Amino acid sequence: MGKYVPIRFNDEEAGFLERSFAASDDVALSTHIKRVYFDALRPNTDALAGVRSELEKMGSLIGRLEQPGDGAGDQRLMLSILCGLYVMVRKSVGDSIRAQADQVLDVSAIETYLRGR
């Protein structure tokens, strides 16, 4: 059996809620509130898995670029660009995704590399 929980919203919150509900595909306001609340508590595993996969690919590419060989100057430039892009993207995402990324790549090492360039 479910539990009834009354919720009171101020005018600003009610306006935001009504606009969000109108933009959604939900048929009932209570369904909309529950979906938004409970979906926010669940980690977005698909997005995080995609980010993790991309980070692993970037880590692999960085490892290959650091290997000495012909065209080392171009490889250093490519590595610098890739590192810079990673740092910019990392700063643009939310804390939870940033924490997942930090498990794969050490941003301080990347920033140290970029400062040494």
JSON list of N, CA, C and O in Angstrom, two decimals, residues 57-78:
[
{"chain": "A", "resi": 57, "resn": "LYS", "atom": "N", "xyz": [39.24, 4.78, -24.12]},
{"chain": "A", "resi": 57, "resn": "LYS", "atom": "CA", "xyz": [39.81, 4.94, -25.46]},
{"chain": "A", "resi": 57, "resn": "LYS", "atom": "C", "xyz": [40.82, 6.08, -25.47]},
{"chain": "A", "resi": 57, "resn": "LYS", "atom": "O", "xyz": [41.89, 5.96, -26.07]},
{"chain": "A", "resi": 58, "resn": "MET", "atom": "N", "xyz": [40.48, 7.20, -24.81]},
{"chain": "A", "resi": 58, "resn": "MET", "atom": "CA", "xyz": [41.40, 8.33, -24.77]},
{"chain": "A", "resi": 58, "resn": "MET", "atom": "C", "xyz": [42.67, 7.95, -24.04]},
{"chain": "A", "resi": 58, "resn": "MET", "atom": "O", "xyz": [43.77, 8.32, -24.46]},
{"chain": "A", "resi": 59, "resn": "GLY", "atom": "N", "xyz": [42.54, 7.21, -22.95]},
{"chain": "A", "resi": 59, "resn": "GLY", "atom": "CA", "xyz": [43.72, 6.76, -22.21]},
{"chain": "A", "resi": 59, "resn": "GLY", "atom": "C", "xyz": [44.61, 5.89, -23.08]},
{"chain": "A", "resi": 59, "resn": "GLY", "atom": "O", "xyz": [45.84, 6.02, -23.07]},
{"chain": "A", "resi": 60, "resn": "SER", "atom": "N", "xyz": [43.99, 5.02, -23.86]},
{"chain": "A", "resi": 60, "resn": "SER", "atom": "CA", "xyz": [44.74, 4.16, -24.76]},
{"chain": "A", "resi": 60, "resn": "SER", "atom": "C", "xyz": [45.45, 4.98, -25.85]},
{"chain": "A", "resi": 60, "resn": "SER", "atom": "O", "xyz": [46.62, 4.74, -26.16]},
{"chain": "A", "resi": 61, "resn": "LEU", "atom": "N", "xyz": [44.73, 5.95, -26.40]},
{"chain": "A", "resi": 61, "resn": "LEU", "atom": "CA", "xyz": [45.34, 6.80, -27.43]},
{"chain": "A", "resi": 61, "resn": "LEU", "atom": "C", "xyz": [46.48, 7.63, -26.87]},
{"chain": "A", "resi": 61, "resn": "LEU", "atom": "O", "xyz": [47.52, 7.79, -27.52]},
{"chain": "A", "resi": 62, "resn": "ILE", "atom": "N", "xyz": [46.31, 8.14, -25.66]},
{"chain": "A", "resi": 62, "resn": "ILE", "atom": "CA", "xyz": [47.38, 8.93, -25.04]},
{"chain": "A", "resi": 62, "resn": "ILE", "atom": "C", "xyz": [48.61, 8.04, -24.84]},
{"chain": "A", "resi": 62, "resn": "ILE", "atom": "O", "xyz": [49.73, 8.46, -25.11]},
{"chain": "A", "resi": 63, "resn": "GLY", "atom": "N", "xyz": [48.39, 6.81, -24.41]},
{"chain": "A", "resi": 63, "resn": "GLY", "atom": "CA", "xyz": [49.50, 5.88, -24.24]},
{"chain": "A", "resi": 63, "resn": "GLY", "atom": "C", "xyz": [50.23, 5.62, -25.54]},
{"chain": "A", "resi": 63, "resn": "GLY", "atom": "O", "xyz": [51.46, 5.57, -25.59]},
{"chain": "A", "resi": 64, "resn": "ARG", "atom": "N", "xyz": [49.48, 5.48, -26.64]},
{"chain": "A", "resi": 64, "resn": "ARG", "atom": "CA", "xyz": [50.11, 5.25, -27.95]},
{"chain": "A", "resi": 64, "resn": "ARG", "atom": "C", "xyz": [50.83, 6.50, -28.45]},
{"chain": "A", "resi": 64, "resn": "ARG", "atom": "O", "xyz": [51.88, 6.41, -29.06]},
{"chain": "A", "resi": 65, "resn": "LEU", "atom": "N", "xyz": [50.27, 7.67, -28.19]},
{"chain": "A", "resi": 65, "resn": "LEU", "atom": "CA", "xyz": [50.91, 8.90, -28.65]},
{"chain": "A", "resi": 65, "resn": "LEU", "atom": "C", "xyz": [52.20, 9.19, -27.92]},
{"chain": "A", "resi": 65, "resn": "LEU", "atom": "O", "xyz": [53.09, 9.83, -28.45]},
{"chain": "A", "resi": 66, "resn": "GLU", "atom": "N", "xyz": [52.32, 8.73, -26.67]},
{"chain": "A", "resi": 66, "resn": "GLU", "atom": "CA", "xyz": [53.53, 8.99, -25.90]},
{"chain": "A", "resi": 66, "resn": "GLU", "atom": "C", "xyz": [54.70, 8.12, -26.33]},
{"chain": "A", "resi": 66, "resn": "GLU", "atom": "O", "xyz": [55.83, 8.40, -25.98]},
{"chain": "A", "resi": 67, "resn": "GLN", "atom": "N", "xyz": [54.45, 7.08, -27.10]},
{"chain": "A", "resi": 67, "resn": "GLN", "atom": "CA", "xyz": [55.52, 6.21, -27.55]},
{"chain": "A", "resi": 67, "resn": "GLN", "atom": "C", "xyz": [56.37, 6.94, -28.59]},
{"chain": "A", "resi": 67, "resn": "GLN", "atom": "O", "xyz": [55.84, 7.57, -29.50]},
{"chain": "A", "resi": 68, "resn": "PRO", "atom": "N", "xyz": [57.69, 6.86, -28.44]},
{"chain": "A", "resi": 68, "resn": "PRO", "atom": "CA", "xyz": [58.55, 7.56, -29.40]},
{"chain": "A", "resi": 68, "resn": "PRO", "atom": "C", "xyz": [58.44, 6.92, -30.78]},
{"chain": "A", "resi": 68, "resn": "PRO", "atom": "O", "xyz": [58.16, 5.74, -30.91]},
{"chain": "A", "resi": 69, "resn": "GLY", "atom": "N", "xyz": [58.64, 7.74, -31.77]},
{"chain": "A", "resi": 69, "resn": "GLY", "atom": "CA", "xyz": [58.60, 7.23, -33.15]},
{"chain": "A", "resi": 69, "resn": "GLY", "atom": "C", "xyz": [58.75, 8.38, -34.12]},
{"chain": "A", "resi": 69, "resn": "GLY", "atom": "O", "xyz": [59.08, 9.49, -33.76]},
{"chain": "A", "resi": 70, "resn": "ASP", "atom": "N", "xyz": [58.50, 8.10, -35.38]},
{"chain": "A", "resi": 70, "resn": "ASP", "atom": "CA", "xyz": [58.59, 9.14, -36.40]},
{"chain": "A", "resi": 70, "resn": "ASP", "atom": "C", "xyz": [57.50, 10.18, -36.17]},
{"chain": "A", "resi": 70, "resn": "ASP", "atom": "O", "xyz": [56.40, 9.87, -35.75]},
{"chain": "A", "resi": 71, "resn": "GLY", "atom": "N", "xyz": [57.84, 11.45, -36.45]},
{"chain": "A", "resi": 71, "resn": "GLY", "atom": "CA", "xyz": [56.86, 12.52, -36.29]},
{"chain": "A", "resi": 71, "resn": "GLY", "atom": "C", "xyz": [56.54, 12.83, -34.85]},
{"chain": "A", "resi": 71, "resn": "GLY", "atom": "O", "xyz": [55.39, 13.11, -34.53]},
{"chain": "A", "resi": 72, "resn": "ALA", "atom": "N", "xyz": [57.54, 12.75, -33.97]},
{"chain": "A", "resi": 72, "resn": "ALA", "atom": "CA", "xyz": [57.29, 12.95, -32.54]},
{"chain": "A", "resi": 72, "resn": "ALA", "atom": "C", "xyz": [56.73, 14.33, -32.25]},
{"chain": "A", "resi": 72, "resn": "ALA", "atom": "O", "xyz": [55.93, 14.50, -31.35]},
{"chain": "A", "resi": 73, "resn": "GLY", "atom": "N", "xyz": [57.13, 15.34, -33.04]},
{"chain": "A", "resi": 73, "resn": "GLY", "atom": "CA", "xyz": [56.60, 16.69, -32.83]},
{"chain": "A", "resi": 73, "resn": "GLY", "atom": "C", "xyz": [55.10, 16.74, -33.04]},
{"chain": "A", "resi": 73, "resn": "GLY", "atom": "O", "xyz": [54.37, 17.34, -32.28]},
{"chain": "A", "resi": 74, "resn": "ASP", "atom": "N", "xyz": [54.63, 16.10, -34.10]},
{"chain": "A", "resi": 74, "resn": "ASP", "atom": "CA", "xyz": [53.20, 16.05, -34.38]},
{"chain": "A", "resi": 74, "resn": "ASP", "atom": "C", "xyz": [52.46, 15.28, -33.30]},
{"chain": "A", "resi": 74, "resn": "ASP", "atom": "O", "xyz": [51.34, 15.63, -32.95]},
{"chain": "A", "resi": 75, "resn": "GLN", "atom": "N", "xyz": [53.07, 14.22, -32.81]},
{"chain": "A", "resi": 75, "resn": "GLN", "atom": "CA", "xyz": [52.43, 13.44, -31.75]},
{"chain": "A", "resi": 75, "resn": "GLN", "atom": "C", "xyz": [52.31, 14.25, -30.47]},
{"chain": "A", "resi": 75, "resn": "GLN", "atom": "O", "xyz": [51.30, 14.18, -29.79]},
{"chain": "A", "resi": 76, "resn": "ARG", "atom": "N", "xyz": [53.34, 15.05, -30.16]},
{"chain": "A", "resi": 76, "resn": "ARG", "atom": "CA", "xyz": [53.27, 15.89, -28.97]},
{"chain": "A", "resi": 76, "resn": "ARG", "atom": "C", "xyz": [52.16, 16.94, -29.10]},
{"chain": "A", "resi": 76, "resn": "ARG", "atom": "O", "xyz": [51.45, 17.24, -28.17]},
{"chain": "A", "resi": 77, "resn": "LEU", "atom": "N", "xyz": [52.05, 17.50, -30.29]},
{"chain": "A", "resi": 77, "resn": "LEU", "atom": "CA", "xyz": [50.99, 18.47, -30.54]},
{"chain": "A", "resi": 77, "resn": "LEU", "atom": "C", "xyz": [49.62, 17.81, -30.40]},
{"chain": "A", "resi": 77, "resn": "LEU", "atom": "O", "xyz": [48.72, 18.35, -29.75]},
{"chain": "A", "resi": 78, "resn": "MET", "atom": "N", "xyz": [49.47, 16.64, -30.98]},
{"chain": "A", "resi": 78, "resn": "MET", "atom": "CA", "xyz": [48.20, 15.92, -30.89]},
{"chain": "A", "resi": 78, "resn": "MET", "atom": "C", "xyz": [47.89, 15.58, -29.44]},
{"chain": "A", "resi": 78, "resn": "MET", "atom": "O", "xyz": [46.74, 15.74, -28.99]}
]
